[in-house]
mmCIF file of C-alpha atoms in Angstrom:
data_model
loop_
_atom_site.group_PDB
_atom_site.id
_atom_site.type_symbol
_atom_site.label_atom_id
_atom_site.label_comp_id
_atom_site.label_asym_id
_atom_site.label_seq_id
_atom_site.Cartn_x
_atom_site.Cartn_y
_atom_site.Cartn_z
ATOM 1 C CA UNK Z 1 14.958 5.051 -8.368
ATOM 2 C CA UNK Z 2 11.950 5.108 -6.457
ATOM 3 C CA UNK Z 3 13.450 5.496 -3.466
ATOM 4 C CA UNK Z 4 14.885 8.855 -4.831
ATOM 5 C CA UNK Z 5 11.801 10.155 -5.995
ATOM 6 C CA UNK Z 6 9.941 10.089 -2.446
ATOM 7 C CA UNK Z 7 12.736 10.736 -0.238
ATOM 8 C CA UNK Z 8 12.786 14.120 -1.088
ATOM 9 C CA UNK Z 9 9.017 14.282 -0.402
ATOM 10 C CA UNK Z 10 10.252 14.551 3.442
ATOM 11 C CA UNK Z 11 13.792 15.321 3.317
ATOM 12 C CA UNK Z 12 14.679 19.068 2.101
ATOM 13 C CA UNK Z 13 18.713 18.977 0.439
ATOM 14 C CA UNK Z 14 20.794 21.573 0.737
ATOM 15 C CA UNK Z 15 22.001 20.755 -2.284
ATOM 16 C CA UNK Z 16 19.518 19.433 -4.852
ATOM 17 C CA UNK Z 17 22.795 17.708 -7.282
ATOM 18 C CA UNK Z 18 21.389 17.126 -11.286
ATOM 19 C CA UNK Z 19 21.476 13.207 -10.916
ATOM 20 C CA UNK Z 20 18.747 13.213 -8.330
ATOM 21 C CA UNK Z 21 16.145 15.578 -10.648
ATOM 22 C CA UNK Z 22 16.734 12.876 -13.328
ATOM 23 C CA UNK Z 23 16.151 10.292 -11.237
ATOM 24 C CA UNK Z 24 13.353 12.120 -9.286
ATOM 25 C CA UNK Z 25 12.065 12.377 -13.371
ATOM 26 C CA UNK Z 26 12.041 9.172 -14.723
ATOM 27 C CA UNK Z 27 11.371 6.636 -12.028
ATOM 28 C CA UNK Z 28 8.118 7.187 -12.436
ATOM 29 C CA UNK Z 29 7.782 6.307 -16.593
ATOM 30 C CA UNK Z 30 9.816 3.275 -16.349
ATOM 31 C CA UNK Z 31 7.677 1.653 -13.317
ATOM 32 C CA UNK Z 32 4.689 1.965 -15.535
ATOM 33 C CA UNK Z 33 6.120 0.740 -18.414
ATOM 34 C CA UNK Z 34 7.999 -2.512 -17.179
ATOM 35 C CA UNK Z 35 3.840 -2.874 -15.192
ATOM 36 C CA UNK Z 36 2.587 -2.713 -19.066
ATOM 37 C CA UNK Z 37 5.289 -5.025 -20.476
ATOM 38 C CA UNK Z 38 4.254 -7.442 -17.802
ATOM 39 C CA UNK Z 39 1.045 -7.839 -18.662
ATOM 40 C CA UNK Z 40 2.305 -9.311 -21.899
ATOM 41 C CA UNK Z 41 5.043 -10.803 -20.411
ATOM 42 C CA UNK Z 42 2.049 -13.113 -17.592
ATOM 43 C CA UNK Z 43 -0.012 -13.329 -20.271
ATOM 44 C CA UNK Z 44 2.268 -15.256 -22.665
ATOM 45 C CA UNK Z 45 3.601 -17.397 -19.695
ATOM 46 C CA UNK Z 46 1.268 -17.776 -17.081
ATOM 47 C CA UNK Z 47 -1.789 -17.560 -19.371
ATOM 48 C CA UNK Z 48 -3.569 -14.911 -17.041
ATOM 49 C CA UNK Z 49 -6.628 -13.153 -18.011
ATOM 50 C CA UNK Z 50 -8.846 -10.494 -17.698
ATOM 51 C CA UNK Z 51 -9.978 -11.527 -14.710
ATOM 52 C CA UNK Z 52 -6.843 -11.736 -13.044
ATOM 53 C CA UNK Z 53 -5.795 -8.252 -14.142
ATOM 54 C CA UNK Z 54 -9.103 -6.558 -12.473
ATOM 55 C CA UNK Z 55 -8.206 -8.435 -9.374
ATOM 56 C CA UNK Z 56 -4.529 -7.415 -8.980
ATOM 57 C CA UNK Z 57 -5.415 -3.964 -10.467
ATOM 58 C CA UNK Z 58 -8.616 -3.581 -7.474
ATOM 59 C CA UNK Z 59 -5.880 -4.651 -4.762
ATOM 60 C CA UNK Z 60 -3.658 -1.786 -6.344
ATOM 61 C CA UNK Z 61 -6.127 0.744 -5.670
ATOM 62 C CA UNK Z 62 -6.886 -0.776 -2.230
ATOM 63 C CA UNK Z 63 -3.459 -0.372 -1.441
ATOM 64 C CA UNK Z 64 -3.214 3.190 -2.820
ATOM 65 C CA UNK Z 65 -6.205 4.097 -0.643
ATOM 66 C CA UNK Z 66 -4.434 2.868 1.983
ATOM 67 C CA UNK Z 67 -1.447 4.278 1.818
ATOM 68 C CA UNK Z 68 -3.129 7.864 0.886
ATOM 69 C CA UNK Z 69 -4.920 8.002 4.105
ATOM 70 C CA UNK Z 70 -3.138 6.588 6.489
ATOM 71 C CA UNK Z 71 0.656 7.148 4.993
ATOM 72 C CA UNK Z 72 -0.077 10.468 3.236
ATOM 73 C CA UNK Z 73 -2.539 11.755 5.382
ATOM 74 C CA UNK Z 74 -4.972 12.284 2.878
ATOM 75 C CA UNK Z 75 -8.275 11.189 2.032
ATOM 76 C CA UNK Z 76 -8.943 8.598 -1.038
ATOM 77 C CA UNK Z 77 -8.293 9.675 -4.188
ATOM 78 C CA UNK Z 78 -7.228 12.996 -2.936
ATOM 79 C CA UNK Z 79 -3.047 12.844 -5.227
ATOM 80 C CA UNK Z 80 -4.484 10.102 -7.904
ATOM 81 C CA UNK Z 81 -1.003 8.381 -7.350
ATOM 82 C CA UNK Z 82 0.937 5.907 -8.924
ATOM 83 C CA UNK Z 83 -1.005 2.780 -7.686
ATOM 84 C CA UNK Z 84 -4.379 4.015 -8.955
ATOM 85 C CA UNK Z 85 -2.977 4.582 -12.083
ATOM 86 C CA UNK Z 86 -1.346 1.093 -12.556
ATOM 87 C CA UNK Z 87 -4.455 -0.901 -11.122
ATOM 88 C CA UNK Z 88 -6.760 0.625 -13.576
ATOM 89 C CA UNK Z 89 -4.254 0.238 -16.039
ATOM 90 C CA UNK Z 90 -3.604 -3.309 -15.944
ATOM 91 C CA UNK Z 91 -7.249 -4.531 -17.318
ATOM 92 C CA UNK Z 92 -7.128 -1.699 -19.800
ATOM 93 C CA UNK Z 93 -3.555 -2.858 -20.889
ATOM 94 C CA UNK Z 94 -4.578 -6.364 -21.108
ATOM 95 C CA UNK Z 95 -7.250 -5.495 -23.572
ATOM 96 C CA UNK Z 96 -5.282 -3.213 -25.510
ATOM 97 C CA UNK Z 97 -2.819 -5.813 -26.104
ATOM 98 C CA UNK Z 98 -5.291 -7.667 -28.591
ATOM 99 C CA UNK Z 99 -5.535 -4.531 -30.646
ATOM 100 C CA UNK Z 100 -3.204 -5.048 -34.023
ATOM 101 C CA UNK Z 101 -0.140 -3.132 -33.876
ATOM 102 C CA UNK Z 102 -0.765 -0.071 -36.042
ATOM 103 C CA UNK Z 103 -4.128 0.296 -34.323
ATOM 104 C CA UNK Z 104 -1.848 0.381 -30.463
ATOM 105 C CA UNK Z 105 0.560 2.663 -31.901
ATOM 106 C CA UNK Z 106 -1.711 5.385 -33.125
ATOM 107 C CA UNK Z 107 -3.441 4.991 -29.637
ATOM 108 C CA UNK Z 108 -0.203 5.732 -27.407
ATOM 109 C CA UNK Z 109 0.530 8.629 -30.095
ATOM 110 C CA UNK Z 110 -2.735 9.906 -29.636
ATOM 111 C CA UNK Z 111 -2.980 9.874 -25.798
ATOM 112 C CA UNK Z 112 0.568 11.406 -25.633
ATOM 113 C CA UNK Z 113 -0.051 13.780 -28.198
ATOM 114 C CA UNK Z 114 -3.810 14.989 -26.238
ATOM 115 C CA UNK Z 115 -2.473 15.780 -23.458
ATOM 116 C CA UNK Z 116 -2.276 19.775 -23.012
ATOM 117 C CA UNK Z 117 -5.012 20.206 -25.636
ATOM 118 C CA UNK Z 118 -7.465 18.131 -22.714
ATOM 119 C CA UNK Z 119 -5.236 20.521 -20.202
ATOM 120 C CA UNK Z 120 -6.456 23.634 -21.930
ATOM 121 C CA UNK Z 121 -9.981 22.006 -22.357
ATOM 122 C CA UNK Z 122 -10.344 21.042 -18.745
ATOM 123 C CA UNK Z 123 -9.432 23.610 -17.488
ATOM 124 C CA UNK Z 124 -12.800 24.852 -15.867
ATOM 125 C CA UNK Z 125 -13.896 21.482 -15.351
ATOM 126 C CA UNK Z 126 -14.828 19.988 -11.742
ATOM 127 C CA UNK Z 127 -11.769 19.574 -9.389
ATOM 128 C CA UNK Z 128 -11.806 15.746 -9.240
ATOM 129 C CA UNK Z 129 -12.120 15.639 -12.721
ATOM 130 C CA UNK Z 130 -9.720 17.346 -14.009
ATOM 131 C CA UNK Z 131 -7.355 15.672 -11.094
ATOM 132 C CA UNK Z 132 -8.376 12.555 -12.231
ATOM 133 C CA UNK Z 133 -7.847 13.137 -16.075
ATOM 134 C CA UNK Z 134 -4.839 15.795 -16.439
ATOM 135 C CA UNK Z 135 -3.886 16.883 -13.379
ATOM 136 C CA UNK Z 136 -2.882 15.412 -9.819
ATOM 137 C CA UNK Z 137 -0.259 13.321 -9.635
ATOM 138 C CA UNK Z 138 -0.273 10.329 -11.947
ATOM 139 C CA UNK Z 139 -3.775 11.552 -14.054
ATOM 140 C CA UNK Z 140 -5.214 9.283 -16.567
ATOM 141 C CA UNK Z 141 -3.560 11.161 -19.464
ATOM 142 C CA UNK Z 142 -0.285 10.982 -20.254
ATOM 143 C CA UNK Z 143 0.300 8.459 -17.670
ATOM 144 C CA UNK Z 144 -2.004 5.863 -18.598
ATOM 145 C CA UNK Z 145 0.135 6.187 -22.071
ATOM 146 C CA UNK Z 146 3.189 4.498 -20.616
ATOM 147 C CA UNK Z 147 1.331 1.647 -19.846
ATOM 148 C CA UNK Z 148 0.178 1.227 -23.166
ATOM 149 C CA UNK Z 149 3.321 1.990 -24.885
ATOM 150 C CA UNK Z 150 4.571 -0.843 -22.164
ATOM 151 C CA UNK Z 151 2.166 -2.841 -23.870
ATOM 152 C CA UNK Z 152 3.836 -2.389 -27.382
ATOM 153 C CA UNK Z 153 7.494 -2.406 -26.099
ATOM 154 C CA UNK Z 154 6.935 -5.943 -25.058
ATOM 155 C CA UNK Z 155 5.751 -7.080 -28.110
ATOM 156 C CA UNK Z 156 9.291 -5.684 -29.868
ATOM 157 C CA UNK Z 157 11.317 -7.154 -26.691
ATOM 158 C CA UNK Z 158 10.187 -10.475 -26.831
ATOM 159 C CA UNK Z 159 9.684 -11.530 -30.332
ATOM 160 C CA UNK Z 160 12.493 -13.653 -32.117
ATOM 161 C CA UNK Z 161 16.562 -11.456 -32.126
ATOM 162 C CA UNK Z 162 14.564 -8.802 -30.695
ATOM 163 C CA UNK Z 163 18.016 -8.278 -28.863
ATOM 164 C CA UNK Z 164 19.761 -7.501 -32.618
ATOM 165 C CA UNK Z 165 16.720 -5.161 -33.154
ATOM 166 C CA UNK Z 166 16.645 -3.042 -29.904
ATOM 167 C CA UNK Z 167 20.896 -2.686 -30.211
ATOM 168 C CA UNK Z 168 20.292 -1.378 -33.919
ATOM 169 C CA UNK Z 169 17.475 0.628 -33.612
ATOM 170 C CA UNK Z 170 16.278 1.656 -29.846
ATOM 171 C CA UNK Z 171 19.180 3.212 -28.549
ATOM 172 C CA UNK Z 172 19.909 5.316 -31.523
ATOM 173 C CA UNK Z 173 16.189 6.683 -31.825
ATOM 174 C CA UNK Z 174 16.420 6.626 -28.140
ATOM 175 C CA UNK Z 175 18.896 9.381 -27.900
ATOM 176 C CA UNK Z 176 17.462 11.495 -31.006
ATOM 177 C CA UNK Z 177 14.057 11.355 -28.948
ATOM 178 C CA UNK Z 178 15.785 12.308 -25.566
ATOM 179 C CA UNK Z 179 17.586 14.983 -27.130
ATOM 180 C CA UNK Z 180 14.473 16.081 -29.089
ATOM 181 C CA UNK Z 181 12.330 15.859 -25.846
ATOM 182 C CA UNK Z 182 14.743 17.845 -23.945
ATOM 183 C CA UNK Z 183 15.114 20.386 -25.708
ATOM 184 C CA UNK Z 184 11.405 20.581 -26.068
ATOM 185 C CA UNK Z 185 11.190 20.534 -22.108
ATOM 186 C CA UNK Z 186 13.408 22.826 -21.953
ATOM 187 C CA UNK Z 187 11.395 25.376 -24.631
ATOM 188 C CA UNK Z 188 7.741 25.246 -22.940
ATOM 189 C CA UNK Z 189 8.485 24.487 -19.409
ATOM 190 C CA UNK Z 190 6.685 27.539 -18.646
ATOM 191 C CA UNK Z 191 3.403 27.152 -20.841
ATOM 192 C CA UNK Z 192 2.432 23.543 -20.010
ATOM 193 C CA UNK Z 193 1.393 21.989 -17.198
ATOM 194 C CA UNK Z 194 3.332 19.110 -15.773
ATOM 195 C CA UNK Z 195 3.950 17.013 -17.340
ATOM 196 C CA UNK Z 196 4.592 18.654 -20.130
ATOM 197 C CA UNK Z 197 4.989 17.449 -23.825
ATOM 198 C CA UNK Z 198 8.976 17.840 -23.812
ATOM 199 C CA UNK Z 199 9.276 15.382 -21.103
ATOM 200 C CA UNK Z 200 6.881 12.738 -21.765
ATOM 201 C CA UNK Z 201 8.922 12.951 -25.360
ATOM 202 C CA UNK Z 202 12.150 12.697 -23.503
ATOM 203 C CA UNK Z 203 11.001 10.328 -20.576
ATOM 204 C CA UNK Z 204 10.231 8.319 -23.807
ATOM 205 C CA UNK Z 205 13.924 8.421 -25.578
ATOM 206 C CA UNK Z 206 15.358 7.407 -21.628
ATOM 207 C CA UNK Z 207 13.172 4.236 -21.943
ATOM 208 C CA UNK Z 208 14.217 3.450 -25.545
ATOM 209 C CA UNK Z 209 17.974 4.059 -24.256
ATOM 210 C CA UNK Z 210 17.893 1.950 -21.259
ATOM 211 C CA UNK Z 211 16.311 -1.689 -22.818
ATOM 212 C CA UNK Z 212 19.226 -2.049 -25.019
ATOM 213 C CA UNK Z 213 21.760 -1.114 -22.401
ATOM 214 C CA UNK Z 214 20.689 -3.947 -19.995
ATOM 215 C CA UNK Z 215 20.175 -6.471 -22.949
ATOM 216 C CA UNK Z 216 23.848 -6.239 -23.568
ATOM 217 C CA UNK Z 217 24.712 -7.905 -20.396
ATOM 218 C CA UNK Z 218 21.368 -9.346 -18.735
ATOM 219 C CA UNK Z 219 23.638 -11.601 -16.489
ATOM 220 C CA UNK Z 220 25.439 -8.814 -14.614
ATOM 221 C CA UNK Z 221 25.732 -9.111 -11.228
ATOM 222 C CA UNK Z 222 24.532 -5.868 -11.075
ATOM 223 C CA UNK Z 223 21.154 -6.453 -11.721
ATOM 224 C CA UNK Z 224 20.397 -9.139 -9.142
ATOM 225 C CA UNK Z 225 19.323 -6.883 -6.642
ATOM 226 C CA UNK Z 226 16.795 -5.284 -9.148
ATOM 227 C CA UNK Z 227 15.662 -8.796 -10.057
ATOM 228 C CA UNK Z 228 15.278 -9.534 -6.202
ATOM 229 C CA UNK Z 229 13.637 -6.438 -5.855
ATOM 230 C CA UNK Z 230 11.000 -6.836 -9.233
ATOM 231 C CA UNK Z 231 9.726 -10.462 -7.866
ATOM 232 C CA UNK Z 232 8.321 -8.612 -4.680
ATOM 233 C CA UNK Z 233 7.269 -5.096 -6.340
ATOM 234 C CA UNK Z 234 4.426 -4.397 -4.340
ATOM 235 C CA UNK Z 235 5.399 -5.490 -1.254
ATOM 236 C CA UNK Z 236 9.103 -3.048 -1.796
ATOM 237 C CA UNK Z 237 6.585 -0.426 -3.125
ATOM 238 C CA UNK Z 238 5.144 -0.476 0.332
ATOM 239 C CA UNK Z 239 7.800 -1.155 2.152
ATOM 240 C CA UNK Z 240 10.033 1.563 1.024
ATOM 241 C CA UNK Z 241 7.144 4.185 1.772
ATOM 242 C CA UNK Z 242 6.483 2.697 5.491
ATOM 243 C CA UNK Z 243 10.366 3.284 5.928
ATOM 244 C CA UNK Z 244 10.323 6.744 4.515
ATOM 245 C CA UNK Z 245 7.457 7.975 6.627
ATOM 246 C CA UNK Z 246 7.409 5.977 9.457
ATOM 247 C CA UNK Z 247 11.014 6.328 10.420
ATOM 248 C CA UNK Z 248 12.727 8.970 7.898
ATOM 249 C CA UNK Z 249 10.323 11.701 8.211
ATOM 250 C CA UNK Z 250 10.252 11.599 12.109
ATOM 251 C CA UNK Z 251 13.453 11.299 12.545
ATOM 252 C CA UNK Z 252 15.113 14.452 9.657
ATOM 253 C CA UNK Z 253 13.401 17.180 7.808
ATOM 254 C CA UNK Z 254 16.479 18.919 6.116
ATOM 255 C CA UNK Z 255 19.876 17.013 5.481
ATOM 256 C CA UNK Z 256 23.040 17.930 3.171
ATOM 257 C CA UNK Z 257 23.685 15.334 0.408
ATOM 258 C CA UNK Z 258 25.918 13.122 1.902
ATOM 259 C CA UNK Z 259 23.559 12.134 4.679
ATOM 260 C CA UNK Z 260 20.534 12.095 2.152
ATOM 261 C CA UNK Z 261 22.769 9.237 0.356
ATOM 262 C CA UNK Z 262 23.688 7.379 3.412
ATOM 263 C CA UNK Z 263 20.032 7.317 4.288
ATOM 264 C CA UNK Z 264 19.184 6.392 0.734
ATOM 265 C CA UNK Z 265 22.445 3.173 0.845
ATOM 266 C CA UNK Z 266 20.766 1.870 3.854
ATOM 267 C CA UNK Z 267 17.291 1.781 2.615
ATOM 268 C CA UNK Z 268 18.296 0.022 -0.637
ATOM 269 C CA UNK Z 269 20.485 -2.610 1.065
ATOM 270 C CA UNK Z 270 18.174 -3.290 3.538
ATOM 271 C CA UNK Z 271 15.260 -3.666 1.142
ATOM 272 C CA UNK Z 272 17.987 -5.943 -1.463
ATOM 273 C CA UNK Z 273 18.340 -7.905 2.148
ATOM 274 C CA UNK Z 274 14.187 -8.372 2.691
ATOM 275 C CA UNK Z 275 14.255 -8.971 -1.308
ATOM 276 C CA UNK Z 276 16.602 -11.909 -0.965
ATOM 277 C CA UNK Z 277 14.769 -13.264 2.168
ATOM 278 C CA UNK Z 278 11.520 -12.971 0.218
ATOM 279 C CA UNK Z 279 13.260 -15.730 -2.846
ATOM 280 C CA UNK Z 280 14.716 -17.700 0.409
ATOM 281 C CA UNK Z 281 10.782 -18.214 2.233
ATOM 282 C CA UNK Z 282 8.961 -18.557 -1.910
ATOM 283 C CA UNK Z 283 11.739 -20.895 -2.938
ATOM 284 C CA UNK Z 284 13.186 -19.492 -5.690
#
């Protein structure tokens, strides 16, 4: 899904087809999520701590900074992006998780629900600021919010028949939210700033939907690939962008659909293929 979301950053479509908005929309809510859930997830079974957390979550923001001046062509911390957000998340994640669970419910409700009234406050405020908080590309609020509801989904996941749980009760509510939220996004889209309320609510109901769908069958083949893929995040993270840039981008700037999915095919294979290579060389 990633790979859909940035292609089009260089690639204009003739046709833009419905499947690739939605998964332009909510590549970008799961990643954060499944980077909250594993916090929990490393810190039940690998026993990491704080300190771990602010290391990986510095190199994140190295990376970014990278990547935003030398990929993007920017300067640091000119888009806020996606790693910024998830390396100053993870600490702040790991901490959270300690909180009891009313107390880290009422939080992701609150940041969620703060959203366009710190929009409407911020306004006037200094540029950076209000890029860093509200604005820009992944801003601190609502963004910051997946994390933390990450952080809460994993305590549901893996607690004893939390399978029996998430098939009774997540993808029912899931689809009641995502309707809810759609329709929502689909009221206000043109009095709040993105992202707006409706589809944090609905990028919400997707997430609830999905979990139970894969815990019916974990063991399909089908999800090898992502597994290959998830062992070596960062390294696919930045690999898929240095193949976008550095050899999309010079090579087409506007494309009909079928060639946007043949370049999209060969990206994913040949990342599954560096993926599988990456398990051969670590052992796994």
């Amino acid at each position: 899904m990633m790979i859909c979301g940035n292609l089009p950053t260089v690639l204009s479509i003739e046709y833009y087809p419905f499947w690739l908005v939605i998964c332009n929309a909510w590549a970008a809510p799961l990643f954060i999520v499944i980077s909250g859930m594993m916090v929990v997830f490393t810190t039940q079974t690998k026993g990491h701590r704080l300190k771990y957390f602010l290391a990986r979550g510095t190199l994140l923001i190295i990376v970014g900074l990278l990547i935003e001046v030398f990929m993007l062509g920017g300067y640091p911390f000119m888009f806020f992006q996606i790693l910024y957000l998830i390396g100053a998340s993870l600490p702040i994640a790991y901490l959270f998780a300690y909180l009891n669970t009313l107390s880290r419910w009422f939080t992701v409700t609150i940041f969620f629900l703060s959203h366009p009234l710190l929009q409407e406050i911020l306004k006037h405020a200094n540029h950076i600021i209000h890029r860093f908080i509200v604005d820009g590309w992944f801003p601190i609020f609502p963004w910051l919010g997946f994390s933390l509801l990450g952080v809460n989904l994993a305590y549901l996941r893996w607690k004893p028949n939390s399978h029996k749980v998430m098939w009774k009760n997540f993808a029912f509510s899931g689809i009641g939210i995502l309707a809810f939220g759609s329709f929502i996004w689909w009221l206000t889209s043109h009095y709040y700033g993105w992202p707006s309320v409706g589809y944090v609510i609905s990028a919400i109901g997707v997430i609830l939907v999905l979990f139970p769908i894969v815990d019916y069958k974990p063991s399909l083949i089908l999800y090898k690939p992502l597994q290959a893929l998830g062992e070596s995040s960062l390294f696919m993270y930045i690999l898929h962008l240095s193949l976008i840039y550095y050899i999309v981008a010079p090579t087409w700037s506007e494309v009909n659909l079928e060639t946007f999915l043949l370049i999209y095919i060969a990206i994913s294979s040949f990342m599954v293929l560096v993926a599988h290579g990456l398990r051969v060389l670590k052992g796994v």
